[in-house]
XYZ file of C-alpha atoms in Angstrom:
787
model
C -28.304 -70.095 36.960
C -25.509 -68.551 34.783
C -25.884 -66.068 32.183
C -24.739 -67.320 28.573
C -21.795 -65.222 26.927
C -23.861 -62.963 24.756
C -25.525 -61.692 28.534
C -22.084 -61.406 30.141
C -20.510 -59.226 26.957
C -23.645 -57.181 27.200
C -23.472 -56.086 31.023
C -19.611 -56.038 30.595
C -20.419 -53.094 27.591
C -22.880 -51.426 30.362
C -20.501 -51.887 33.064
C -17.578 -49.746 31.324
C -19.908 -47.418 30.283
C -21.330 -46.653 33.582
C -18.074 -47.817 35.239
C -18.318 -45.207 38.252
C -21.757 -45.571 39.290
C -21.625 -49.220 38.579
C -18.360 -49.974 40.837
C -20.079 -50.567 43.984
C -23.009 -53.361 42.431
C -23.602 -56.503 44.591
C -22.260 -59.731 42.935
C -23.975 -62.841 44.170
C -23.023 -66.578 43.708
C -24.812 -69.236 44.567
C -23.569 -72.291 46.873
C -25.442 -75.723 46.281
C -26.906 -75.037 49.234
C -28.602 -71.340 48.511
C -26.325 -69.594 50.624
C -25.204 -66.148 49.513
C -22.125 -64.316 49.689
C -21.939 -60.467 49.139
C -18.436 -58.911 47.053
C -17.870 -55.434 46.805
C -15.635 -53.109 44.459
C -13.675 -56.538 42.674
C -13.561 -56.251 39.184
C -11.894 -60.458 38.974
C -14.805 -62.432 40.458
C -14.015 -65.971 41.363
C -16.363 -68.891 41.517
C -17.432 -70.791 44.457
C -18.287 -74.754 44.078
C -20.776 -73.788 41.635
C -20.319 -70.698 39.053
C -21.193 -67.237 39.643
C -23.862 -65.093 37.581
C -24.758 -61.055 37.563
C -27.210 -60.251 39.453
C -28.307 -57.124 37.360
C -29.347 -56.366 34.010
C -28.807 -52.974 32.032
C -31.536 -51.611 29.485
C -31.793 -48.471 27.512
C -34.833 -45.985 27.434
C -36.833 -45.238 24.907
C -36.568 -48.060 23.074
C -38.283 -47.654 18.934
C -37.578 -51.042 17.477
C -40.223 -52.943 16.200
C -39.190 -56.392 18.339
C -39.095 -57.344 21.568
C -36.033 -55.489 23.524
C -33.350 -58.582 24.240
C -32.521 -57.896 28.105
C -30.305 -61.225 28.462
C -30.383 -64.518 29.035
C -30.342 -67.094 32.227
C -29.120 -69.970 32.702
C -29.123 -72.869 35.176
C -26.589 -75.545 35.651
C -29.614 -77.620 36.119
C -30.580 -77.250 33.013
C -28.755 -80.105 30.604
C -30.728 -79.170 27.396
C -33.067 -81.944 28.094
C -36.011 -80.091 27.657
C -36.970 -80.755 31.440
C -36.396 -77.262 32.999
C -39.012 -74.467 32.897
C -38.026 -71.321 33.320
C -40.378 -69.012 35.602
C -40.189 -64.956 36.631
C -42.059 -63.163 39.062
C -41.525 -59.248 40.586
C -42.730 -56.028 38.845
C -43.689 -55.897 35.450
C -43.258 -60.034 35.148
C -45.886 -60.869 32.243
C -46.477 -58.082 31.054
C -43.329 -55.676 30.699
C -41.201 -58.320 30.879
C -41.000 -62.030 29.643
C -39.008 -65.275 29.287
C -38.843 -67.986 27.421
C -39.302 -70.670 29.732
C -37.618 -72.986 27.837
C -33.983 -71.261 26.691
C -34.419 -68.268 29.492
C -34.475 -65.248 27.304
C -35.125 -62.047 28.246
C -37.488 -59.431 26.820
C -38.898 -56.177 27.247
C -42.084 -56.032 25.780
C -42.858 -52.103 25.229
C -40.821 -49.116 24.941
C -39.886 -48.059 28.578
C -39.074 -44.423 30.152
C -36.693 -44.185 32.761
C -38.233 -40.455 33.870
C -40.695 -42.719 35.168
C -39.766 -45.690 36.562
C -35.630 -45.330 36.530
C -35.759 -49.981 37.786
C -37.819 -52.607 38.315
C -36.645 -56.074 40.907
C -37.518 -59.352 39.079
C -37.483 -62.998 40.676
C -36.682 -66.266 38.691
C -36.319 -69.666 38.978
C -36.278 -73.237 37.447
C -38.822 -75.886 37.756
C -38.846 -79.516 36.944
C -42.194 -79.554 34.111
C -43.194 -82.924 34.864
C -43.229 -82.580 38.365
C -43.404 -78.788 38.803
C -40.918 -78.633 41.716
C -38.473 -76.288 42.196
C -34.775 -77.139 41.195
C -33.369 -74.061 42.431
C -34.161 -71.485 45.439
C -36.074 -67.771 43.511
C -33.070 -65.887 42.494
C -33.420 -61.615 42.625
C -31.915 -59.718 40.072
C -32.201 -55.729 38.436
C -33.116 -54.437 35.557
C -31.947 -50.983 35.145
C -32.332 -48.262 32.047
C -29.500 -46.217 31.001
C -30.423 -43.085 30.334
C -30.796 -41.157 27.447
C -31.194 -37.266 26.588
C -34.746 -37.625 25.937
C -36.133 -34.272 27.730
C -35.541 -30.734 27.186
C -34.972 -28.859 29.880
C -38.197 -26.886 31.755
C -38.077 -23.465 34.011
C -40.409 -23.167 37.326
C -42.508 -19.912 35.561
C -43.188 -19.472 31.265
C -43.053 -15.998 32.491
C -40.861 -14.085 35.351
C -41.400 -10.322 36.335
C -38.787 -8.552 37.938
C -37.499 -5.338 38.475
C -33.882 -3.127 39.511
C -33.765 0.793 40.187
C -33.194 2.901 37.363
C -29.506 4.145 37.146
C -27.668 1.070 38.728
C -24.240 0.444 38.569
C -23.662 -2.647 36.203
C -23.755 -5.680 37.800
C -26.682 -5.094 39.887
C -28.597 -8.177 40.267
C -32.318 -8.518 38.953
C -33.677 -11.511 39.730
C -32.874 -15.272 39.439
C -34.500 -17.937 36.972
C -34.052 -21.865 37.543
C -34.264 -25.144 34.510
C -34.831 -28.424 35.631
C -34.277 -31.297 33.274
C -36.232 -35.128 34.053
C -33.051 -36.721 32.644
C -30.776 -38.276 34.748
C -27.933 -36.121 36.735
C -25.378 -38.513 37.494
C -25.506 -40.576 33.937
C -23.675 -37.819 31.539
C -24.613 -34.369 31.001
C -27.553 -34.657 30.370
C -29.377 -32.995 32.897
C -26.382 -30.694 33.359
C -27.713 -27.133 32.015
C -26.210 -23.820 30.978
C -28.255 -20.776 30.610
C -28.118 -17.984 28.539
C -29.486 -14.745 27.072
C -31.084 -14.361 23.485
C -33.019 -11.578 23.575
C -32.052 -8.450 25.956
C -28.694 -7.298 24.603
C -26.823 -5.439 25.904
C -29.234 -4.095 29.072
C -28.929 -7.362 31.128
C -26.846 -10.480 31.144
C -27.347 -13.586 32.982
C -24.621 -16.223 34.752
C -24.813 -19.555 32.579
C -24.298 -21.521 35.980
C -27.044 -20.159 38.000
C -29.136 -18.074 36.184
C -29.008 -15.145 37.953
C -29.674 -12.321 35.682
C -27.564 -9.068 35.957
C -27.889 -4.963 34.432
C -24.799 -5.224 31.785
C -25.092 -1.016 31.697
C -23.948 1.676 33.547
C -26.038 3.746 35.289
C -26.189 6.640 32.700
C -27.730 4.196 30.238
C -30.496 2.460 32.527
C -32.326 5.601 32.717
C -36.478 5.062 33.595
C -37.178 8.293 31.702
C -36.133 7.196 28.749
C -37.099 3.362 29.120
C -38.691 2.072 31.451
C -40.237 -1.709 30.577
C -37.467 -4.094 29.037
C -38.690 -8.302 27.981
C -35.400 -10.592 28.415
C -35.703 -14.090 27.029
C -33.636 -16.834 28.888
C -32.606 -19.796 27.458
C -31.292 -23.409 29.257
C -29.511 -26.029 27.359
C -28.536 -29.557 28.449
C -25.116 -31.125 27.519
C -23.467 -28.716 29.163
C -24.528 -26.433 26.365
C -22.720 -28.760 23.865
C -24.058 -29.272 20.062
C -27.078 -31.308 20.142
C -28.219 -30.666 23.606
C -32.024 -29.424 23.777
C -33.096 -26.337 24.810
C -35.967 -24.542 26.448
C -37.035 -20.971 27.189
C -38.179 -18.368 29.335
C -39.349 -14.997 29.320
C -38.858 -12.085 32.415
C -39.939 -8.519 32.116
C -37.959 -6.219 33.987
C -38.904 -2.238 34.937
C -36.897 -0.132 36.089
C -37.796 1.611 39.208
C -37.784 5.036 39.865
C -35.714 7.131 41.968
C -35.493 10.987 42.038
C -32.873 12.023 39.606
C -35.078 14.748 38.261
C -35.777 17.910 39.893
C -38.870 19.995 39.640
C -39.334 23.141 37.123
C -41.747 25.880 36.636
C -43.537 25.164 33.184
C -43.086 29.193 33.085
C -40.789 31.621 34.596
C -43.025 34.714 35.284
C -47.039 34.252 36.169
C -49.878 36.849 36.312
C -52.336 37.139 38.550
C -55.285 39.786 39.560
C -57.686 39.763 43.276
C -59.701 42.085 44.329
C -58.857 44.202 47.102
C -61.963 43.291 49.032
C -60.764 39.415 48.762
C -60.866 37.735 52.702
C -58.164 35.799 54.518
C -57.386 32.488 52.503
C -58.960 33.434 49.214
C -57.579 31.896 46.311
C -55.242 34.133 44.136
C -53.940 31.773 41.613
C -52.337 28.495 40.746
C -48.595 27.718 39.584
C -47.896 24.269 37.735
C -44.192 22.866 37.958
C -42.940 19.291 36.228
C -41.020 16.463 37.687
C -40.296 13.464 35.342
C -40.040 11.183 38.154
C -43.160 9.945 39.499
C -44.464 9.139 42.975
C -43.293 10.155 46.103
C -39.828 11.313 44.066
C -42.323 13.664 42.106
C -44.149 15.111 45.484
C -43.114 19.154 45.701
C -43.222 21.964 47.990
C -43.923 25.986 46.972
C -42.074 28.654 48.892
C -41.881 32.480 48.334
C -38.745 33.467 48.835
C -38.959 37.065 48.353
C -40.333 40.118 46.968
C -42.801 42.780 48.863
C -45.963 40.397 48.877
C -44.136 38.330 51.346
C -46.291 38.699 53.918
C -49.532 39.766 52.210
C -49.398 36.558 50.531
C -48.833 33.000 51.025
C -48.644 29.494 48.932
C -49.512 25.721 49.612
C -49.100 22.579 47.683
C -51.940 20.645 46.358
C -51.656 16.912 47.846
C -53.779 15.939 44.714
C -52.389 18.011 41.752
C -48.913 19.121 43.064
C -49.943 22.590 42.058
C -48.666 25.285 43.887
C -52.055 27.173 45.727
C -51.523 31.456 46.116
C -53.617 32.464 49.067
C -54.656 36.196 50.491
C -52.943 36.203 53.838
C -54.053 39.647 54.713
C -56.487 42.393 53.945
C -55.130 44.256 50.212
C -55.680 47.580 49.530
C -56.042 49.195 46.246
C -55.298 52.628 47.734
C -52.474 51.911 49.435
C -50.548 49.421 46.868
C -51.910 48.279 43.590
C -49.378 45.214 42.509
C -46.983 43.034 43.971
C -44.573 41.161 43.139
C -42.939 37.569 44.895
C -39.770 35.138 43.799
C -40.823 31.586 44.844
C -39.177 28.500 44.070
C -40.317 24.575 43.891
C -37.927 21.788 45.029
C -38.780 17.850 45.657
C -39.781 16.929 49.295
C -37.382 13.708 49.138
C -34.108 14.353 47.719
C -31.714 11.594 46.965
C -28.244 12.666 47.203
C -26.893 10.074 45.129
C -28.277 12.015 42.206
C -29.541 15.652 43.008
C -27.974 17.965 45.778
C -29.800 20.055 48.515
C -30.071 22.849 45.677
C -32.419 21.096 43.032
C -34.487 23.830 43.075
C -36.094 25.851 40.371
C -37.616 30.122 40.766
C -40.066 31.808 38.826
C -41.268 35.438 39.507
C -45.570 36.153 40.479
C -47.048 39.644 39.888
C -50.174 40.017 41.895
C -52.303 43.070 40.219
C -54.985 44.375 42.843
C -58.481 45.300 41.907
C -60.078 48.553 42.774
C -63.462 47.483 44.506
C -65.713 49.725 46.152
C -65.588 49.536 49.777
C -67.726 50.652 52.790
C -66.607 53.567 55.261
C -63.859 51.903 57.756
C -64.489 53.456 61.013
C -61.189 54.180 62.786
C -61.944 51.636 65.589
C -63.262 48.391 66.018
C -65.744 49.363 68.320
C -65.986 52.769 70.998
C -66.646 52.948 74.643
C -68.276 56.110 76.164
C -69.051 57.531 79.588
C -71.555 59.851 80.789
C -73.155 60.182 84.117
C -76.729 58.946 85.352
C -77.923 62.102 85.621
C -76.562 63.907 82.324
C -79.436 66.084 80.936
C -81.020 65.661 77.414
C -78.853 66.691 74.756
C -75.582 65.816 76.201
C -72.631 64.457 74.245
C -71.842 61.478 75.336
C -69.073 60.358 72.637
C -68.089 60.886 69.036
C -67.389 58.086 66.308
C -65.395 58.697 62.618
C -65.566 56.883 59.654
C -63.928 57.753 56.068
C -64.501 55.712 52.720
C -61.481 54.608 51.882
C -60.944 54.337 47.872
C -59.869 57.052 46.406
C -62.904 58.718 45.470
C -63.252 59.557 49.572
C -67.031 59.767 49.492
C -68.465 61.741 52.386
C -70.001 59.381 55.108
C -73.392 60.045 57.144
C -74.018 58.600 60.346
C -76.916 56.673 61.898
C -77.732 54.550 65.081
C -79.262 50.937 64.325
C -82.224 51.269 65.828
C -82.569 47.356 66.750
C -79.981 48.009 69.609
C -81.726 51.092 70.655
C -85.620 50.292 71.281
C -85.887 52.351 73.060
C -84.200 55.419 71.452
C -82.605 56.617 73.964
C -79.366 57.709 72.019
C -79.372 60.083 68.982
C -76.265 60.500 66.228
C -75.274 63.617 64.259
C -75.488 62.697 60.857
C -72.416 64.473 59.768
C -69.991 64.590 62.675
C -70.979 61.092 64.106
C -71.338 63.141 67.623
C -73.384 60.528 69.924
C -76.072 62.391 72.878
C -78.513 61.791 74.553
C -82.661 61.425 73.912
C -83.833 60.415 77.048
C -82.721 61.078 80.730
C -80.762 57.712 82.128
C -80.599 55.277 85.601
C -77.432 53.421 86.221
C -79.309 51.609 88.847
C -82.008 50.401 85.954
C -79.450 49.542 83.335
C -75.439 50.013 84.256
C -74.425 49.530 80.258
C -76.182 50.411 76.659
C -75.009 48.734 73.696
C -75.670 50.179 70.677
C -74.509 49.898 67.058
C -73.746 53.051 64.755
C -73.792 52.305 60.997
C -71.672 54.504 58.438
C -73.202 55.064 55.078
C -72.105 56.615 51.942
C -73.844 59.265 50.240
C -72.856 58.380 46.829
C -73.747 55.165 47.489
C -76.206 53.956 49.987
C -75.934 49.980 49.975
C -71.823 50.473 50.879
C -72.266 50.938 54.912
C -70.800 49.268 57.823
C -71.603 49.007 61.915
C -69.365 49.699 64.822
C -70.862 48.822 68.232
C -70.615 51.273 71.046
C -70.393 50.263 74.361
C -71.447 53.491 76.311
C -71.419 53.350 80.312
C -73.028 54.798 82.855
C -71.031 56.332 85.800
C -72.783 56.455 89.058
C -73.995 59.574 90.965
C -75.100 59.591 95.009
C -78.963 59.495 94.159
C -80.231 57.025 96.400
C -80.739 57.016 99.901
C -79.747 53.740 101.943
C -82.716 51.489 103.441
C -82.966 48.874 106.105
C -81.104 45.751 104.252
C -84.472 43.348 105.397
C -87.455 43.297 107.758
C -86.355 43.087 111.294
C -88.952 41.300 113.443
C -87.893 42.124 116.696
C -89.461 42.191 120.366
C -88.138 42.686 123.331
C -89.307 40.852 126.783
C -91.700 42.647 129.085
C -88.889 41.774 132.045
C -85.225 43.228 130.712
C -82.409 45.437 131.039
C -81.782 48.998 130.386
C -79.233 49.130 127.955
C -80.266 45.399 126.218
C -79.356 45.203 122.882
C -82.769 43.394 121.098
C -81.561 44.067 117.202
C -79.188 44.783 115.073
C -79.896 46.410 111.622
C -77.659 47.043 108.524
C -78.417 49.102 105.390
C -77.691 48.921 102.121
C -77.546 51.231 99.022
C -78.548 51.136 95.413
C -75.907 53.401 94.264
C -71.706 52.320 93.805
C -69.395 54.344 95.527
C -66.072 54.223 93.879
C -64.591 53.797 97.959
C -66.848 51.534 99.111
C -70.395 52.332 101.053
C -70.398 53.958 104.775
C -73.554 53.997 106.645
C -74.317 56.011 109.325
C -77.400 55.154 111.583
C -79.259 57.434 114.362
C -82.311 57.783 116.221
C -84.940 60.324 114.501
C -85.149 63.582 116.346
C -88.775 63.147 116.925
C -88.515 60.699 118.404
C -85.465 61.459 120.866
C -86.734 62.641 123.624
C -90.072 60.136 124.331
C -88.408 57.387 123.425
C -88.073 53.912 124.994
C -85.681 52.906 122.980
C -82.121 53.694 121.649
C -79.599 53.259 118.369
C -76.019 52.943 118.695
C -73.936 53.097 115.824
C -71.599 49.964 115.621
C -69.293 51.979 112.799
C -68.954 48.973 110.397
C -72.393 49.836 108.806
C -74.318 48.298 111.222
C -76.308 49.774 114.623
C -77.598 48.394 117.584
C -81.180 48.703 119.235
C -81.251 49.427 122.417
C -84.158 49.652 125.862
C -83.910 52.416 127.794
C -86.120 51.041 130.385
C -85.963 47.948 132.763
C -89.720 46.997 132.104
C -92.294 46.969 129.103
C -96.035 45.816 129.655
C -97.620 43.869 127.375
C -101.112 44.630 128.031
C -100.343 48.785 128.514
C -98.493 48.925 124.693
C -97.779 45.764 122.718
C -96.102 47.961 119.772
C -93.421 50.326 119.832
C -92.193 52.193 116.424
C -88.670 53.087 116.281
C -87.614 55.763 113.677
C -83.476 54.948 112.875
C -82.104 57.546 110.225
C -79.745 56.092 108.138
C -77.474 58.299 106.609
C -74.438 57.270 103.349
C -70.876 58.866 103.724
C -70.946 60.041 99.623
C -71.779 63.282 98.205
C -74.430 64.869 97.977
C -75.154 63.123 101.017
C -78.477 60.885 101.226
C -80.397 59.769 103.682
C -84.232 58.378 105.262
C -85.849 57.135 107.983
C -86.896 53.343 108.581
C -89.146 52.448 110.945
C -88.740 49.717 113.279
C -91.193 47.419 115.005
C -91.024 46.398 118.630
C -93.805 43.845 120.070
C -93.374 43.210 123.603
C -93.743 40.220 124.648
C -93.960 37.541 127.860
C -90.475 35.590 128.390
C -89.069 33.321 130.370
C -86.466 33.356 132.016
C -83.724 32.734 129.674
C -85.672 35.074 127.520
C -87.618 32.697 125.506
C -90.753 33.880 123.806
C -93.527 32.731 125.265
C -96.481 35.011 124.256
C -96.556 37.867 121.792
C -99.722 39.865 120.921
C -101.082 38.993 117.327
C -101.787 42.286 116.684
C -98.597 43.451 115.957
C -98.501 41.544 113.284
C -100.543 43.980 111.212
C -98.721 46.721 112.128
C -95.504 44.988 110.812
C -93.481 47.486 108.536
C -93.044 44.364 106.275
C -96.421 44.573 104.981
C -96.039 47.888 103.115
C -99.025 49.595 101.180
C -98.477 48.211 98.252
C -98.300 44.491 99.651
C -102.188 45.554 100.963
C -103.225 46.563 97.323
C -101.629 43.531 95.696
C -103.660 41.703 98.125
C -107.067 43.219 98.083
C -106.542 42.760 93.729
C -105.759 39.065 94.357
C -109.353 39.298 96.046
C -111.515 40.972 93.533
C -109.815 38.287 90.824
C -110.709 35.595 92.637
C -113.975 37.118 93.290
C -114.242 37.688 89.562
C -114.058 34.332 88.567
C -116.588 32.922 90.830
C -119.241 35.293 89.279
C -117.988 34.142 85.923
C -118.058 30.634 86.445
C -121.159 30.908 88.170
C -122.741 33.027 84.804
C -121.211 30.574 82.735
C -122.165 27.939 84.219
C -126.111 28.780 83.726
C -125.128 29.539 80.370
C -124.210 25.938 79.426
C -127.712 24.878 80.465
C -129.509 26.856 77.428
C -126.630 25.969 75.111
C -128.164 24.417 71.332
C -127.460 20.219 71.288
C -125.711 21.141 68.166
C -123.613 23.943 67.959
C -122.148 23.843 64.195
C -122.598 21.983 61.404
C -119.622 20.641 62.210
C -120.009 19.418 65.181
C -122.333 16.510 64.471
C -119.850 13.509 65.475
C -121.816 11.237 62.629
C -125.048 12.218 63.325
C -125.002 10.801 67.336
C -126.500 13.222 69.591
C -126.740 12.562 73.379
C -129.640 13.257 75.585
C -129.986 14.053 79.484
C -133.196 14.378 79.470
C -135.964 12.345 78.831
C -138.240 15.007 76.703
C -141.838 14.957 76.424
C -142.893 11.645 74.402
C -145.372 11.424 71.788
C -147.207 13.998 72.153
C -143.773 16.124 72.219
C -145.589 18.114 68.450
C -145.416 21.543 69.253
C -142.406 22.291 67.924
C -143.139 20.987 64.596
C -146.244 23.061 63.666
C -145.877 23.696 60.235
C -149.236 25.272 60.133
C -148.139 28.421 61.555
C -145.489 29.404 59.052
C -148.490 29.257 56.198
C -151.207 30.838 58.878
C -149.283 33.348 61.235
C -153.378 35.176 61.573
C -153.149 32.181 64.228
C -150.409 32.779 66.168
C -151.975 34.768 68.956
C -154.635 32.154 69.496
C -151.197 30.173 69.538
C -149.548 32.254 72.210
C -152.617 31.494 74.481
C -151.613 27.730 74.329
C -148.249 27.523 74.235
C -147.822 25.824 77.304
C -150.268 22.946 76.522
C -148.600 20.801 74.537
C -151.369 19.929 71.164
C -151.176 18.520 67.787
C -152.461 20.991 64.966
C -153.555 19.421 62.165
C -152.903 21.287 58.591
C -156.248 22.455 56.928
C -156.813 23.250 53.666
C -157.417 26.501 54.212
C -154.228 26.445 56.089
C -152.298 25.250 53.216
C -153.811 27.282 50.661
C -153.245 30.376 52.587
C -150.076 32.263 51.176
C -148.183 35.055 52.635
C -145.320 37.582 51.158
C -141.903 36.396 52.099
C -141.601 39.339 54.927
C -144.416 38.488 56.833
C -142.806 34.184 57.483
C -139.231 35.926 57.880
C -141.326 38.130 60.800
C -143.038 35.319 62.181
C -139.773 33.408 61.972
C -138.059 35.495 63.807
C -140.910 36.035 66.140
C -140.848 32.246 66.944
C -136.669 32.219 67.594
C -136.760 35.388 70.101
C -140.145 33.875 72.126
C -137.720 30.110 72.419
C -134.943 31.487 73.647
C -136.903 33.477 75.900
C -139.177 31.137 77.491
C -138.203 28.784 80.085
C -140.940 26.842 79.112
C -140.181 25.623 75.657
C -139.731 22.300 74.525
C -137.187 20.076 75.940
C -133.756 19.342 74.672
C -134.342 16.399 72.586
C -136.897 18.455 70.346
C -135.092 20.405 67.583
C -137.083 23.393 66.036
C -136.662 24.529 62.503
C -138.211 27.360 61.586
C -137.352 27.722 57.291
C -138.884 28.914 54.636
C -138.882 27.239 50.812
C -139.931 30.137 48.947
C -142.092 29.849 46.041
C -142.660 29.619 42.296
C -142.718 26.123 41.929
C -144.756 25.004 38.741
C -145.795 22.110 40.761
C -146.845 23.742 44.148
C -146.728 22.251 47.463
C -145.904 18.204 47.581
C -147.361 17.966 51.008
C -149.547 15.629 51.868
C -151.132 17.659 54.869
C -153.273 19.348 52.213
C -154.892 16.318 50.964
C -158.771 15.873 51.847
C -158.279 12.563 52.146
C -154.771 9.835 52.142
C -157.069 6.782 51.212
C -158.920 8.835 48.032
C -158.118 7.902 44.615
C -156.239 11.006 43.004
C -155.782 11.794 39.832
C -152.089 11.894 38.592
C -152.142 13.499 34.815
C -151.406 16.667 35.745
C -147.714 15.529 36.854
C -147.503 15.512 32.687
C -147.862 19.235 33.031
C -145.018 20.116 34.797
C -142.419 19.915 32.345
C -140.318 16.905 30.968
C -138.674 15.911 34.491
C -141.921 14.765 35.697
C -143.276 12.940 32.712
C -141.830 9.534 33.760
C -143.720 9.805 37.422
C -146.927 10.584 35.397
C -146.902 7.535 33.326
C -146.283 5.580 36.898
C -148.760 7.169 38.865
C -151.523 7.428 35.583
C -151.804 3.395 34.970
C -154.357 2.178 35.823
C -154.146 -0.384 38.407
C -155.383 -3.674 35.510
C -152.142 -2.405 33.932
C -149.911 -4.117 36.641
C -152.062 -6.980 36.884
């Protein structure tokens, strides 16, 4: 096949317009055997055996005509114009997008095509015999390419960009880069060649026309965040290299100037005045100082310092991290009488300084005047605490020491002294109210309490509410007023067979006193036992002594216990001494000196069992005996306790009985007739021990007694039951009570009825009042009324 002359002309025009891009396309020739050869980059084509043909067509996109768009014509060498050849098209879009006239080979596009959707289509064509359907030539593949037109405007990757740049930046500082793309063919013409420009944002910013990088266009003096912080810049991207007729796309860039520390803090006023009470404690706020900084964030953080003035040591200033205010506080106690006012100089500066814009000396100064307000203060002692010493044998009334306090206010009010009795419950000390002299009220003993801690109160005469306390520590000085004694109770024994001069015990001593030079004890045998003693005492010189035998043998049967009086003397002044008795038992020992047998009687004469111990043992025995007696008495009394102790102790009206009781005949306790006829009590007393029933009679019921007789009778019966050992058993509860008199209905008891089976007249119920009228109607009716 070969194209017609019109197709060749059309193809040559397309090749000329796109010479650079089409110079490397492939050209095919078809020989009679169907072999193909590729020739590239040749402007002059040579026909081999059977003519040559182009293997690609060109079509302009976005065709707007109403008819099918003509692409070209296919012509086969086998087509002799006799109408026997049929052209057949296949491949991408064949039959839908592309159609071919099967008779003459004209190729058309049925609709408008968009290169941005698909840039080329690959098709195949062949010719067949209409009659036989046999292919006359092999299929030939060709391409239909779409020529691009400038039908797409540039599109930015974002509709709105956000960028930032530090304030006071140099000219040309990069802010942000914007990017746009064009869907047109960048390889064909300049439809996709973009140029950037700025349409809004002059004269602060500029944009690179090729890269889209936005830069600052003004110097540091003009880009001040404190003057203007936010900018809106509009960037345009135009294709066709920016030439007239090109399409344009736009985007918005919001640019913010970030803060730099280019402004120092400034005080809102040059002089500040505050007042503070002199009673303010350390750390009490005095006032707040405010300074402003046009910067923000960390660049506005500041700190305050006191640089000079007479109150540098009395006050401190710190920074409130939340409000960036300077807080002045008291650092030392104030005294209006000493100094009524202070003046200090303070300065403020940023915590972080940018050396490009501010020097290290960028700070501000202000003056603060602080007035101290006078406050009525309590008396002030000249010491924080007092230490006094007194000998433990000091007489009552001796002065121990003195305290001193004064009113710190200008009026100098008189001060009186007293002792806080909560610290001196035993009232051992007292104080002179005028001069503060502390003296004794009672004798003291260092061995009982070596230290006494009391509190002295100083109070103003003119204002008793103003008072202060001071601790006073009183130390008792020791004197030698206690004699030494044995350090412990010694269990000493001697063997019957021993040697003269044998040491049987080593003793030591203790003393409640505490001499400054330490204890020194001397031991000796008492003078009354020297001439007849069987033992002797040897002082070792180290506050101990040895007890030695004076003969070689002792007899346990002859004498089993010996008492050795030992005199112990201390070395202090005045010298104190005491005599301790050492009990020595005689025991039978083996050859090695081990005890085999000792008299137990000797234990009772041991010095360890003192008189106090014997008294304590006796008291314990007496207490144990009293406990046994008391337990026995309580056990007896428990047998006579009533079943129900109190009204609350009913436990749901369930009573547990441990006694079987008297049975059904036990009705003596419920003899109500005795309450109505006290005269019968004498007869009842004779037969009280016998259990019987008393049937009430009319005489008993009609008998009446005054309240005094009944009350006396009840008390008598209660007394008899309490004292009578033959009283009813525990399961019988005898209750005595008197209802009183005055009821118009008299007694409602059936005990006085002559016969419970007899018919009665109930009409008298209506005379009792309206409360019994309904009852009278019920009982007064005849039996026939209910039939």
